[in-house]
mmCIF file of C-alpha atoms and ligand atoms in Angstrom:
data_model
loop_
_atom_site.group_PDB
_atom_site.id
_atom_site.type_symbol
_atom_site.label_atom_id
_atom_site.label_comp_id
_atom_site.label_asym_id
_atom_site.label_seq_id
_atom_site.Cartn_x
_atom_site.Cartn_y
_atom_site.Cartn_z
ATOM 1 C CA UNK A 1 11.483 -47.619 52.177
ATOM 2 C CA UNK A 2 8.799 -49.951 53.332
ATOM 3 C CA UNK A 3 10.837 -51.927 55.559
ATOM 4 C CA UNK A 4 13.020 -49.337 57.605
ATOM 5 C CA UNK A 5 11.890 -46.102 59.079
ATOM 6 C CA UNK A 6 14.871 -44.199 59.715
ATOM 7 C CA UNK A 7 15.351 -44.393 63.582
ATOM 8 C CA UNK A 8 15.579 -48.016 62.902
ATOM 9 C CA UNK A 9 18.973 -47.470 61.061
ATOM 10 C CA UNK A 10 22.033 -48.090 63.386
ATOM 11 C CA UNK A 11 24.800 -45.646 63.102
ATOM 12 C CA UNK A 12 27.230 -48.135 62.919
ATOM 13 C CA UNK A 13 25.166 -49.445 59.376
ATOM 14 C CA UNK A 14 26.376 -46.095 57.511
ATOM 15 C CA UNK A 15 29.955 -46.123 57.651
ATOM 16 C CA UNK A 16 31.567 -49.280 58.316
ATOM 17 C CA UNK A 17 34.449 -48.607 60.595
ATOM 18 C CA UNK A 18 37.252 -50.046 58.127
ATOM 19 C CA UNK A 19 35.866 -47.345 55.923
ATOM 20 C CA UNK A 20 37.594 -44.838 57.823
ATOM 21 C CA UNK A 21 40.432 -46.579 58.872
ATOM 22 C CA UNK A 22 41.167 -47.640 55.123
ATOM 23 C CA UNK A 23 40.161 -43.270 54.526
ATOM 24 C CA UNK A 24 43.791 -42.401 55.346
ATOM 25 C CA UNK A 25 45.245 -44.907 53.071
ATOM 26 C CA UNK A 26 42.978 -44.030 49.984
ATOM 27 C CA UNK A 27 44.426 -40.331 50.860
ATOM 28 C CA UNK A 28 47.610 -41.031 51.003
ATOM 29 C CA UNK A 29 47.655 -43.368 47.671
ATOM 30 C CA UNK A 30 45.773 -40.646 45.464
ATOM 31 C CA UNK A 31 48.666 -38.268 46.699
ATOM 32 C CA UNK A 32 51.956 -41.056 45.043
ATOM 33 C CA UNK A 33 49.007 -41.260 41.925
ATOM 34 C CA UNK A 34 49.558 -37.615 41.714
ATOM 35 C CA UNK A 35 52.853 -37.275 42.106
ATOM 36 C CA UNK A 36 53.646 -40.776 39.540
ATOM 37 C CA UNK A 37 51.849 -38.558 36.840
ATOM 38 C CA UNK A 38 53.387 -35.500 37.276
ATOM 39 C CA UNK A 39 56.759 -37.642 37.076
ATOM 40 C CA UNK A 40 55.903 -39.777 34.248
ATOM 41 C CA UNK A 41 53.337 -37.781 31.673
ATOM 42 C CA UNK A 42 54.567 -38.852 28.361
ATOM 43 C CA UNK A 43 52.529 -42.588 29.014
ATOM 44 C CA UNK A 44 49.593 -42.467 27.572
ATOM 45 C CA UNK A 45 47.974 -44.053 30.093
ATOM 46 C CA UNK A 46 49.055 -41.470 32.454
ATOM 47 C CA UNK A 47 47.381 -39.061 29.971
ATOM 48 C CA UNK A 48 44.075 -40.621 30.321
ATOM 49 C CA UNK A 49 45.091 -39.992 34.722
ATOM 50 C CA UNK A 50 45.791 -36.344 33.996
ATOM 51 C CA UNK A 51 41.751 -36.280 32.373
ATOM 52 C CA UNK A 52 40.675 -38.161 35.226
ATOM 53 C CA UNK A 53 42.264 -35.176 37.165
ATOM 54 C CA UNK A 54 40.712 -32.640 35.729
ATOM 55 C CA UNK A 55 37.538 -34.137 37.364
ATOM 56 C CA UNK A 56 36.080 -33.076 40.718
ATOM 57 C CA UNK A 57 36.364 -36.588 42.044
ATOM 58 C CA UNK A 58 38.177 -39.546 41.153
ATOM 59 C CA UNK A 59 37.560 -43.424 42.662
ATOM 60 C CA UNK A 60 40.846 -44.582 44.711
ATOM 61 C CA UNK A 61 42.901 -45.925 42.864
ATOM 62 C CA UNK A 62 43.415 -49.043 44.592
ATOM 63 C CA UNK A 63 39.090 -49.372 43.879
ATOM 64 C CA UNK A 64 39.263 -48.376 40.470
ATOM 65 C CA UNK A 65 36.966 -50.730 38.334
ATOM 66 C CA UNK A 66 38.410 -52.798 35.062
ATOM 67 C CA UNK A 67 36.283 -51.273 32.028
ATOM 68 C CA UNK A 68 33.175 -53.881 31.255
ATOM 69 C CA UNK A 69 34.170 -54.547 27.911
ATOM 70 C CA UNK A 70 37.608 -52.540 25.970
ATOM 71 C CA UNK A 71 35.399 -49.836 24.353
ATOM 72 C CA UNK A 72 34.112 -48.430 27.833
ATOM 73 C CA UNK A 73 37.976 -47.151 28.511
ATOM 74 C CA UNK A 74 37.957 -45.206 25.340
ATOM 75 C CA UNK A 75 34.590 -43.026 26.722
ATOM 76 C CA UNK A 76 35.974 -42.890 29.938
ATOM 77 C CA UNK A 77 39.446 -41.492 28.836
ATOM 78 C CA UNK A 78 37.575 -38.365 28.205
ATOM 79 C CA UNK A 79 34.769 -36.715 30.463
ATOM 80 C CA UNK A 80 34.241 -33.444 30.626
ATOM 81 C CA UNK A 81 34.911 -32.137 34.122
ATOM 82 C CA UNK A 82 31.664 -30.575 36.076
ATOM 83 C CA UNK A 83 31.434 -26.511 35.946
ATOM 84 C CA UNK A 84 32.230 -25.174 39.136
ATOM 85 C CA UNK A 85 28.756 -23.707 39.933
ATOM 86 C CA UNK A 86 25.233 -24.810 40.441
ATOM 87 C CA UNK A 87 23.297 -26.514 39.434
ATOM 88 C CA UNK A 88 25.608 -29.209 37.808
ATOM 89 C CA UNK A 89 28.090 -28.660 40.752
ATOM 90 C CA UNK A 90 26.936 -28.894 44.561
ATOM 91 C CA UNK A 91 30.127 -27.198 46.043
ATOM 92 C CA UNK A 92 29.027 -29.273 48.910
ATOM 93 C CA UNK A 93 31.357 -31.952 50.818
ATOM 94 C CA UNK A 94 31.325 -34.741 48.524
ATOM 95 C CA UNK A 95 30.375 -38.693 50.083
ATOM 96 C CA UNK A 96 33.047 -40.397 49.752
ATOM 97 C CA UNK A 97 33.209 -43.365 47.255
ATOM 98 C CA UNK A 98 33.091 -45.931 49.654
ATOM 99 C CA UNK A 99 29.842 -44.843 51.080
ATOM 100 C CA UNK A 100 28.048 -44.395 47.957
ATOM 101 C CA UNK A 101 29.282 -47.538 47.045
ATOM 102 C CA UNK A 102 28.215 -49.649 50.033
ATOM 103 C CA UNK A 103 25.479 -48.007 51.446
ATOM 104 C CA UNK A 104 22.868 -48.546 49.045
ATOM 105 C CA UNK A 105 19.389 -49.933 48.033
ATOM 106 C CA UNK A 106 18.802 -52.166 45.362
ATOM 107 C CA UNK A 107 16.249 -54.422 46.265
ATOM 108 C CA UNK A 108 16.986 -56.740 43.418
ATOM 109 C CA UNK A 109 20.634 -57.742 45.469
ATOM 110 C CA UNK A 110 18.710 -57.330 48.823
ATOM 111 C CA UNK A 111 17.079 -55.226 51.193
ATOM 112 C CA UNK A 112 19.889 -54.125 53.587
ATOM 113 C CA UNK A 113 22.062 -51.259 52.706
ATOM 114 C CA UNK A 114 25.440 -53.362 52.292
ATOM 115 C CA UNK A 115 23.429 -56.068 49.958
ATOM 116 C CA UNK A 116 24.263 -55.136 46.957
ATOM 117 C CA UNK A 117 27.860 -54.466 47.244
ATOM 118 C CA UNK A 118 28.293 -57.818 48.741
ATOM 119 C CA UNK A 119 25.816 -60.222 46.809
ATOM 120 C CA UNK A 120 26.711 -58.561 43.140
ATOM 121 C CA UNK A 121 29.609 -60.087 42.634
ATOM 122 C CA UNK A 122 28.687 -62.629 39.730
ATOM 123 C CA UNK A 123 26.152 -59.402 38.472
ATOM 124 C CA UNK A 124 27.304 -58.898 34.505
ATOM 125 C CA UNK A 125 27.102 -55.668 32.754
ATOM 126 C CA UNK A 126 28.289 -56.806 29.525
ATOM 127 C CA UNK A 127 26.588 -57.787 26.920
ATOM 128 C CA UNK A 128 24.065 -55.360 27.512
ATOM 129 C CA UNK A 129 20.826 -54.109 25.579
ATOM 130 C CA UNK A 130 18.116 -51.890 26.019
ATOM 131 C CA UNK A 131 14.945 -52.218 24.276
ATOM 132 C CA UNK A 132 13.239 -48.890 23.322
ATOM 133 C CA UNK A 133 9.348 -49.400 22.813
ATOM 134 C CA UNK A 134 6.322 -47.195 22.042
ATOM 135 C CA UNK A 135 5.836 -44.103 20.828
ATOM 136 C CA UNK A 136 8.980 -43.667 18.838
ATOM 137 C CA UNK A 137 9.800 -43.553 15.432
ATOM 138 C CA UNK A 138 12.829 -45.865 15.861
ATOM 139 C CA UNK A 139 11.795 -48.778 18.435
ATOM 140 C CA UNK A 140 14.286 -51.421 18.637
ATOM 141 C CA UNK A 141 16.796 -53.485 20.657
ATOM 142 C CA UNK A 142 20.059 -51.483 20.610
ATOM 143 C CA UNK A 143 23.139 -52.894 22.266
ATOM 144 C CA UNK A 144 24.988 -50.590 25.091
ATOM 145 C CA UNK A 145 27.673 -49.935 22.877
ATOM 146 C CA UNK A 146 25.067 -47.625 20.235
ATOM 147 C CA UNK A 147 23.452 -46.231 22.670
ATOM 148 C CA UNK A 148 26.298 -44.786 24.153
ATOM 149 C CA UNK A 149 28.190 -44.088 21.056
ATOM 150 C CA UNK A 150 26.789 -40.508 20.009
ATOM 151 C CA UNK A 151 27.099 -39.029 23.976
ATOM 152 C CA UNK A 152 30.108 -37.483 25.020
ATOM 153 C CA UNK A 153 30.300 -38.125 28.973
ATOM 154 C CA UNK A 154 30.107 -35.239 31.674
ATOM 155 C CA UNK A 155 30.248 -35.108 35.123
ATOM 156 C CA UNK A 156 27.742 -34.211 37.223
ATOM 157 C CA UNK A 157 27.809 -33.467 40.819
ATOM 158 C CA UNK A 158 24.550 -33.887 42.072
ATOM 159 C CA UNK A 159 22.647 -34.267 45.659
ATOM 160 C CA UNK A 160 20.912 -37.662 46.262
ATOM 161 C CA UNK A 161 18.008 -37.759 48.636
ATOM 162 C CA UNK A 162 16.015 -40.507 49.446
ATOM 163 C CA UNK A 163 12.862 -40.483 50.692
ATOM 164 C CA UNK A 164 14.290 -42.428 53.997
ATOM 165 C CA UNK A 165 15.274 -39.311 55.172
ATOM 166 C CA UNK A 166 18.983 -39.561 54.053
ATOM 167 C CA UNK A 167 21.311 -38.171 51.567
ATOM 168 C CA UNK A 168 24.494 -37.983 49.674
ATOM 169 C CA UNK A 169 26.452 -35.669 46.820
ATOM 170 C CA UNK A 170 27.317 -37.670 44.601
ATOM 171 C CA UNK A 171 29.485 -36.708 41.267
ATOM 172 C CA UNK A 172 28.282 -38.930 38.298
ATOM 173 C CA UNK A 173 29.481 -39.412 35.280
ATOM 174 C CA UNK A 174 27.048 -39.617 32.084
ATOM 175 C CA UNK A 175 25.084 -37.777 29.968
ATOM 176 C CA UNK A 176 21.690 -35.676 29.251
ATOM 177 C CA UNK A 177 18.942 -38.007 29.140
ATOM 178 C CA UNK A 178 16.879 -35.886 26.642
ATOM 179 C CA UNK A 179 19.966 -36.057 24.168
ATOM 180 C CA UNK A 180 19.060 -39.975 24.292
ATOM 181 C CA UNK A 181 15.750 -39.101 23.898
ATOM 182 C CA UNK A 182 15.740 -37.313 20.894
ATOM 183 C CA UNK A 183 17.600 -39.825 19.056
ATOM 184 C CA UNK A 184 14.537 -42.203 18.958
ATOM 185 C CA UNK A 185 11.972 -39.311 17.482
ATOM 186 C CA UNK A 186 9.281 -39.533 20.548
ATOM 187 C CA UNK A 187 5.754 -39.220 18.617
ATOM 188 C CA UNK A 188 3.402 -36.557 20.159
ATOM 189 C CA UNK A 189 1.614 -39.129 21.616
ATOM 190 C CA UNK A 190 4.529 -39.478 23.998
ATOM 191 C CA UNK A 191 3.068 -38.403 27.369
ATOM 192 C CA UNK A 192 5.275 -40.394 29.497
ATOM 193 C CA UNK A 193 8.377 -42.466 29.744
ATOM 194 C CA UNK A 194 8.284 -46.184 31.103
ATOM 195 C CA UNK A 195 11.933 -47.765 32.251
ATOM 196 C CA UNK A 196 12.494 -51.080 33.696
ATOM 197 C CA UNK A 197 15.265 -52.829 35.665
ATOM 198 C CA UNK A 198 16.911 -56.270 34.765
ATOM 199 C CA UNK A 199 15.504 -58.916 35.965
ATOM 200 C CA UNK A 200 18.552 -61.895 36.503
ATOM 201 C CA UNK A 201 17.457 -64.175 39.657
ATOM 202 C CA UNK A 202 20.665 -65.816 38.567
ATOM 203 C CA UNK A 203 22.977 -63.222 39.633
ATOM 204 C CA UNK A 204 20.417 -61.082 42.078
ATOM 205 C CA UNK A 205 19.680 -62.977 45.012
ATOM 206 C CA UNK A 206 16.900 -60.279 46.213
ATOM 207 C CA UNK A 207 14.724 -61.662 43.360
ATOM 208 C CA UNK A 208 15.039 -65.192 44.156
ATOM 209 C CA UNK A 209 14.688 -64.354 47.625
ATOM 210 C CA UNK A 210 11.217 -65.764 49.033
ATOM 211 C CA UNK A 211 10.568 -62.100 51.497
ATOM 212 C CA UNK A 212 10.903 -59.948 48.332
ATOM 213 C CA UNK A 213 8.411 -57.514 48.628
ATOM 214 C CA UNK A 214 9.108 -56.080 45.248
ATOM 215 C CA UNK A 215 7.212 -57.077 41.865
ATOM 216 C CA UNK A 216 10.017 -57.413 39.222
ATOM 217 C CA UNK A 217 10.907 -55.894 37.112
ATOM 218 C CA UNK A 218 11.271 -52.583 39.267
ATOM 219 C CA UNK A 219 9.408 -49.802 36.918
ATOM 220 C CA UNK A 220 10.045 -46.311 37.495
ATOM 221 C CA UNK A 221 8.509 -43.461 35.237
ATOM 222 C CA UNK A 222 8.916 -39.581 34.388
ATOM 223 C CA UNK A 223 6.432 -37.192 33.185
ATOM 224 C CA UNK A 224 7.644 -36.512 28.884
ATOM 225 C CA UNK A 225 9.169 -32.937 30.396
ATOM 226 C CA UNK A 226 10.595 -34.229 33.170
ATOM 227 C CA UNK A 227 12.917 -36.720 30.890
ATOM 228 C CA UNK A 228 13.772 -33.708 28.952
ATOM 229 C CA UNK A 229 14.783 -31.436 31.853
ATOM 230 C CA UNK A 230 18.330 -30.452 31.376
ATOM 231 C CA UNK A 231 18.717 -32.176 35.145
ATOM 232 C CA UNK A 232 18.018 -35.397 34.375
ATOM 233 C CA UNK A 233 20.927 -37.394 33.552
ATOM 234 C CA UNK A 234 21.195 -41.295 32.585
ATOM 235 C CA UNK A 235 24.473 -42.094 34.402
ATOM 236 C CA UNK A 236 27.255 -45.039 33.351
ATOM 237 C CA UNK A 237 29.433 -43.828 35.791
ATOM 238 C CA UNK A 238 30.128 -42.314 39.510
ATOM 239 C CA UNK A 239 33.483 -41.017 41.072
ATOM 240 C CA UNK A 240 35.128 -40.911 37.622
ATOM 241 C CA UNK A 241 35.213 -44.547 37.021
ATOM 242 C CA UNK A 242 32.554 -47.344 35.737
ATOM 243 C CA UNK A 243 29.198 -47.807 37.860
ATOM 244 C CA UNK A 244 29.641 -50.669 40.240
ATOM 245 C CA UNK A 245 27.089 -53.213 39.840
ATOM 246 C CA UNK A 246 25.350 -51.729 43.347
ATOM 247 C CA UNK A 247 24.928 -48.200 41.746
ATOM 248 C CA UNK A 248 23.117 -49.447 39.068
ATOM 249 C CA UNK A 249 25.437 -50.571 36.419
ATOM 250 C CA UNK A 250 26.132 -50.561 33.178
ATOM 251 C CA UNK A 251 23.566 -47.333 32.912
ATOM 252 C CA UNK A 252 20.855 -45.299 35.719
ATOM 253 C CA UNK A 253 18.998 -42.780 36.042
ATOM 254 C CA UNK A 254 19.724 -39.733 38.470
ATOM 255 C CA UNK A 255 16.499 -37.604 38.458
ATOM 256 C CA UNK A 256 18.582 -35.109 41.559
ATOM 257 C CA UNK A 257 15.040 -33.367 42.721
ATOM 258 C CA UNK A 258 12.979 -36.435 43.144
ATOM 259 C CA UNK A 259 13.174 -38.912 45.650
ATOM 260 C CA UNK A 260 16.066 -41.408 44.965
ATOM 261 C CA UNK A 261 13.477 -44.439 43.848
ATOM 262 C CA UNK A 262 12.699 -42.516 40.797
ATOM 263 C CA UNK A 263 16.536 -42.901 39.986
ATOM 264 C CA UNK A 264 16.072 -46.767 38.633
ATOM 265 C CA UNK A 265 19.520 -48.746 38.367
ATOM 266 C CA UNK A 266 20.277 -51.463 35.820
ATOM 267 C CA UNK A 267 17.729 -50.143 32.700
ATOM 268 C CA UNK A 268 17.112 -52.381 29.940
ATOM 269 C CA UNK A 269 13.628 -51.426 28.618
ATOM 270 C CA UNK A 270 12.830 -47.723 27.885
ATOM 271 C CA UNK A 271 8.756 -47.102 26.671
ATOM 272 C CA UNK A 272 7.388 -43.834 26.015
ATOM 273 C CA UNK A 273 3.595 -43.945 26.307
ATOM 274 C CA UNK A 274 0.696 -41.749 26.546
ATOM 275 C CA UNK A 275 -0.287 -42.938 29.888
ATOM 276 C CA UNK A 276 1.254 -42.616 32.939
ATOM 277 C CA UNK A 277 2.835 -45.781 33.979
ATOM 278 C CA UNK A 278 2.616 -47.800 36.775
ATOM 279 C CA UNK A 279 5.710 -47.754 39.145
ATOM 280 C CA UNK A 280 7.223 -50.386 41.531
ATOM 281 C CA UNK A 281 6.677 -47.858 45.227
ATOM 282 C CA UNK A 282 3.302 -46.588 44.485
ATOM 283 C CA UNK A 283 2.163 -49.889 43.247
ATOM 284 C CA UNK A 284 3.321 -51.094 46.320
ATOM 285 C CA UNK A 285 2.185 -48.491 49.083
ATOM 286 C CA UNK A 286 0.352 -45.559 46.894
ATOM 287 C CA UNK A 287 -0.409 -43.453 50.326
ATOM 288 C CA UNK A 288 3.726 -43.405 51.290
ATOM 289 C CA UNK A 289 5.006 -43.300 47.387
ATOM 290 C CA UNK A 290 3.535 -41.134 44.830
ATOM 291 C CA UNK A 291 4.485 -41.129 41.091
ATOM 292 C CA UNK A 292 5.753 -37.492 41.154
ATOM 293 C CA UNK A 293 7.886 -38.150 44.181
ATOM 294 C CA UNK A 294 9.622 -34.306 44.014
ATOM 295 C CA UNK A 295 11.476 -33.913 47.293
ATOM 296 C CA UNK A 296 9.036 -31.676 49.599
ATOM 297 C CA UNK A 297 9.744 -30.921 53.096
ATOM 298 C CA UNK A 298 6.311 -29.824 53.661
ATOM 299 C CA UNK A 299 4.652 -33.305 52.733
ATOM 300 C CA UNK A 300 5.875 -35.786 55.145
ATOM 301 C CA UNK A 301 6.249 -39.304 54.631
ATOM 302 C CA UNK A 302 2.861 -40.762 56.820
ATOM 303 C CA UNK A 303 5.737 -42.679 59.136
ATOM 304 C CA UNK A 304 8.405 -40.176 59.218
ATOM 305 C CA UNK A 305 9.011 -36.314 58.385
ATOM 306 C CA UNK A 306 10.614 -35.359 55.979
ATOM 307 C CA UNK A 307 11.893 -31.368 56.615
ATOM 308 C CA UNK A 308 15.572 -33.084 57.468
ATOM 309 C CA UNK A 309 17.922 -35.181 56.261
ATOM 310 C CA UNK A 310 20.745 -37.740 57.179
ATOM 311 C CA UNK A 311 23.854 -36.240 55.045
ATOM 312 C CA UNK A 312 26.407 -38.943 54.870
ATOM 313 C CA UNK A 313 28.634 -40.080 55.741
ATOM 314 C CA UNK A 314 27.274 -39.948 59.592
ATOM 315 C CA UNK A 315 28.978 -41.243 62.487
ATOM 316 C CA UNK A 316 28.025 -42.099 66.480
ATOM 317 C CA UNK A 317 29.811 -38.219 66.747
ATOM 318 C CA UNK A 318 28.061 -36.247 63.220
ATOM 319 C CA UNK A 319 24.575 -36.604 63.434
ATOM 320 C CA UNK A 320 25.090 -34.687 60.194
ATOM 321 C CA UNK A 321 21.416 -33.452 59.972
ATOM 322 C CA UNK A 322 20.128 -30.913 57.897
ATOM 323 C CA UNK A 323 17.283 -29.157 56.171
ATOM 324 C CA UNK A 324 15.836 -30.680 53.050
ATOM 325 C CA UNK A 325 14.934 -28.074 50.788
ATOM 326 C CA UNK A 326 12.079 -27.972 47.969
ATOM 327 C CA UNK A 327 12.670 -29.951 44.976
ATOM 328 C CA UNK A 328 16.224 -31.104 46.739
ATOM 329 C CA UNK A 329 17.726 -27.592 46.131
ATOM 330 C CA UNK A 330 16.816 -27.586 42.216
ATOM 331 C CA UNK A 331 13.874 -25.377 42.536
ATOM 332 C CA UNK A 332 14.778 -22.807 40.344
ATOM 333 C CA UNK A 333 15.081 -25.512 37.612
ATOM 334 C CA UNK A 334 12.013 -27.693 37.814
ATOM 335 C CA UNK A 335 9.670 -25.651 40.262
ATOM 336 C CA UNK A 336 7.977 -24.421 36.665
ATOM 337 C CA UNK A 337 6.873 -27.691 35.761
ATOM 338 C CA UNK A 338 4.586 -28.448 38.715
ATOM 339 C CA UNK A 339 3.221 -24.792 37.971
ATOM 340 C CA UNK A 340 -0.780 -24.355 39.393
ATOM 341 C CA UNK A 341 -0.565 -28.587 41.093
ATOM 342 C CA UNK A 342 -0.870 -29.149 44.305
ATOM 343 C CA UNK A 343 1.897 -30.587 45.437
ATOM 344 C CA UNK A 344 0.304 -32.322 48.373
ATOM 345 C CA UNK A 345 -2.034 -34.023 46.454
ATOM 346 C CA UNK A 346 0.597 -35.046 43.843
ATOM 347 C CA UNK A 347 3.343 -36.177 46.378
HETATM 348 N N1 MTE B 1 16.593 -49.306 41.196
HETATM 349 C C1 MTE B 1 16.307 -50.625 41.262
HETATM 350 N N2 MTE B 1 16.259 -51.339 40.148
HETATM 351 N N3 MTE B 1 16.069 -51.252 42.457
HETATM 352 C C2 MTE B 1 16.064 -50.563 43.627
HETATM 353 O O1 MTE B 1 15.832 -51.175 44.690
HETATM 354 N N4 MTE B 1 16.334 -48.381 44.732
HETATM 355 C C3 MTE B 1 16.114 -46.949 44.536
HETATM 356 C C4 MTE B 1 16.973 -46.370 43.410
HETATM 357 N N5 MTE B 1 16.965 -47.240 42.262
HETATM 358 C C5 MTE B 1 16.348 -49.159 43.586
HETATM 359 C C6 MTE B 1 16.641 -48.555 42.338
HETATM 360 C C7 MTE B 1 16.331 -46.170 45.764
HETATM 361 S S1 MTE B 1 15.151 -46.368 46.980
HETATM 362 C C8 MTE B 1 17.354 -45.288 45.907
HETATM 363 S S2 MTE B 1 17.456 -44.279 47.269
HETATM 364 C C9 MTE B 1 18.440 -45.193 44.914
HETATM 365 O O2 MTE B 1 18.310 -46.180 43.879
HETATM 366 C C10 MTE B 1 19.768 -45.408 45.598
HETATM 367 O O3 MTE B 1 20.828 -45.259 44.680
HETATM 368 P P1 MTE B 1 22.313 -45.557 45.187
HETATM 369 O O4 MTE B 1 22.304 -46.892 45.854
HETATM 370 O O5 MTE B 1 23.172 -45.519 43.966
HETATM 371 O O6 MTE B 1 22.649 -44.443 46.152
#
């Protein structure tokens, strides 16, 4: 973001080498998980494994998270698995879990990419509300467990692009953000929707921190039909398991054909306006960031370009570069809603 530029990023940052050392392991483990279940399925909680199966990715199971509070493990014992085509399923190489899990940014843990896995440990998901504000009919404070109540999870396998200049696929697990949406009766005066990040300086050392660049609470905000594209999903989970406090945890956005800023972790505060908000990047540098942020190969970033991309994981050996494509490959899903703009103008 403001701080890096990409050729400043050292190879050996990405992928820590114990990553792939420890690769083999995780391989060889999900194989005797396999094999256990197979051997043993009358257990139920070898049932809820076989589920988990059914899914296009799975955390290893030595990383598997415990649930944040009992109910989570009931939602998670039953996700529906990701279709096997576009454009809820890549059918590109997945990241593996370890690198979307350690190579992140989350400015409120830090501003290097292994921050937040290492400084969230005494981060707490649970309790957990979210306050939904303005133009609704049903404002309130609702606690995680009723928002979540009504969804059924999916999983979503999604690309990730930041506007750094690298990227990831990523399979999710969550739900359709409109279907949250709906629940709280938007007035017609809703033009826009507001979210903001938990702000804890207890347990995120990047807000106590005395270089933060950021003003907290990190805002991010969508366009009304935006939020209701069918794309954009609020996720509570990644790799089949419960978000890990660095991916945003208990519950994030994943917007898949904006920039990955727009995709705020952590929400607690949802407010649907008539105005378009203010957000934390363009508030910050409003030439580099824009509000729309759609993933554009033909507007560059004023420090870098931004017609390729870094897909990880990347090593000294993959450069792993490829071509970023308009609206991150999801064209023929949102292209329609930036219909007659110009999309230099609203980068
Ligand atoms: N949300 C909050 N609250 N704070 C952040 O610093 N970083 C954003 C976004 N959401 C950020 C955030 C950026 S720049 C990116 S690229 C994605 O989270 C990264 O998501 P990931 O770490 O799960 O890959």
């Amino acid at each position: 973001m403001l701080i890096k530029k990409p050729s400043d990023i050292n190879p050996s940052e990405i992928t820590p080498e114990g990553v792939y050392r420890n690769r083999r392991q995780f391989i060889s483990d999900s194989g005797k998980l396999l094999l256990g279940a197979a051997a043993a399925s009358s257990l139920p909680s070898i049932a809820n494994a076989q589920t988990g199966d059914r899914l296009k990715a799975r955390a290893p199971a030595n990383m598997r998270r415990t649930p944040p509070a009992a109910w989570w493990a009931d939602k998670f014992a039953d996700i529906k698995p990701a279709p096997d085509s576009e454009p809820f399923y890549t059918g590109e190489t997945l990241t593996p879990y370890e690198d979307v899990t350690r190579y992140n940014n989350f400015y409120e843990f830090g501003m290097d990419k292994g921050d937040p896995s290492s400084n969230s440990g005494s981060y707490k998901a649970d309790p957990w509300s979210v306050e939904i504000a303005g133009e609704v009919a049903k404002p309130g404070v609702y606690n995680l467990e009723d928002i979540l109540k009504p969804h059924d999870l999916e999983e979503r396998v999604y690309r990730l692009r930041c506007v750094e200049a690298w990227s990831m696929v990523i399979p999710w697990v969550g739900f359709s953000l409109a279907d949250l949406i709906k629940r709280f009766e938007p007035t017609s005066k809703a033009k826009f929707v507001e979210f903001e990040t938990i702000v804890d300086p207890e347990t995120m050392p990047g807000i106590r921190s005395r270089f933060a660049i950021v003003r907290w609470p990190y805002r991010e905000g969508l366009r009304m039909d935006e939020a209701m594209n069918p794309l954009t999903f609020m996720a509570v989970g990644v790799y089949g398991d419960y978000l890990p406090p660095q991916n945003g945890a208990p519950m994030r956005l994943v917007v898949p054909w904006k920039y990955g800023f727009k995709s705020i972790k952590a929400i607690v505060k949802i407010n649907f306006r008539e105005t378009m908000p203010n957000t934390t990047w363009n508030d910050l540098q409003a030439q580099e960031y824009g509000f729309y942020a759609n993933v554009n190969p033909a507007v560059h970033h004023p420090r870098w370009r931004q017609d390729t991309e870094r897909r990880l994981p990347q090593t000294l050996f993959s450069r792993s570069r490829i071509e970023t494509r308009p609206f991150n490959g999801y064209g023929d899903q949102v292209a329609s809603l930036y219909k007659g703009m110009d999309l230099a103008r609203f980068y």
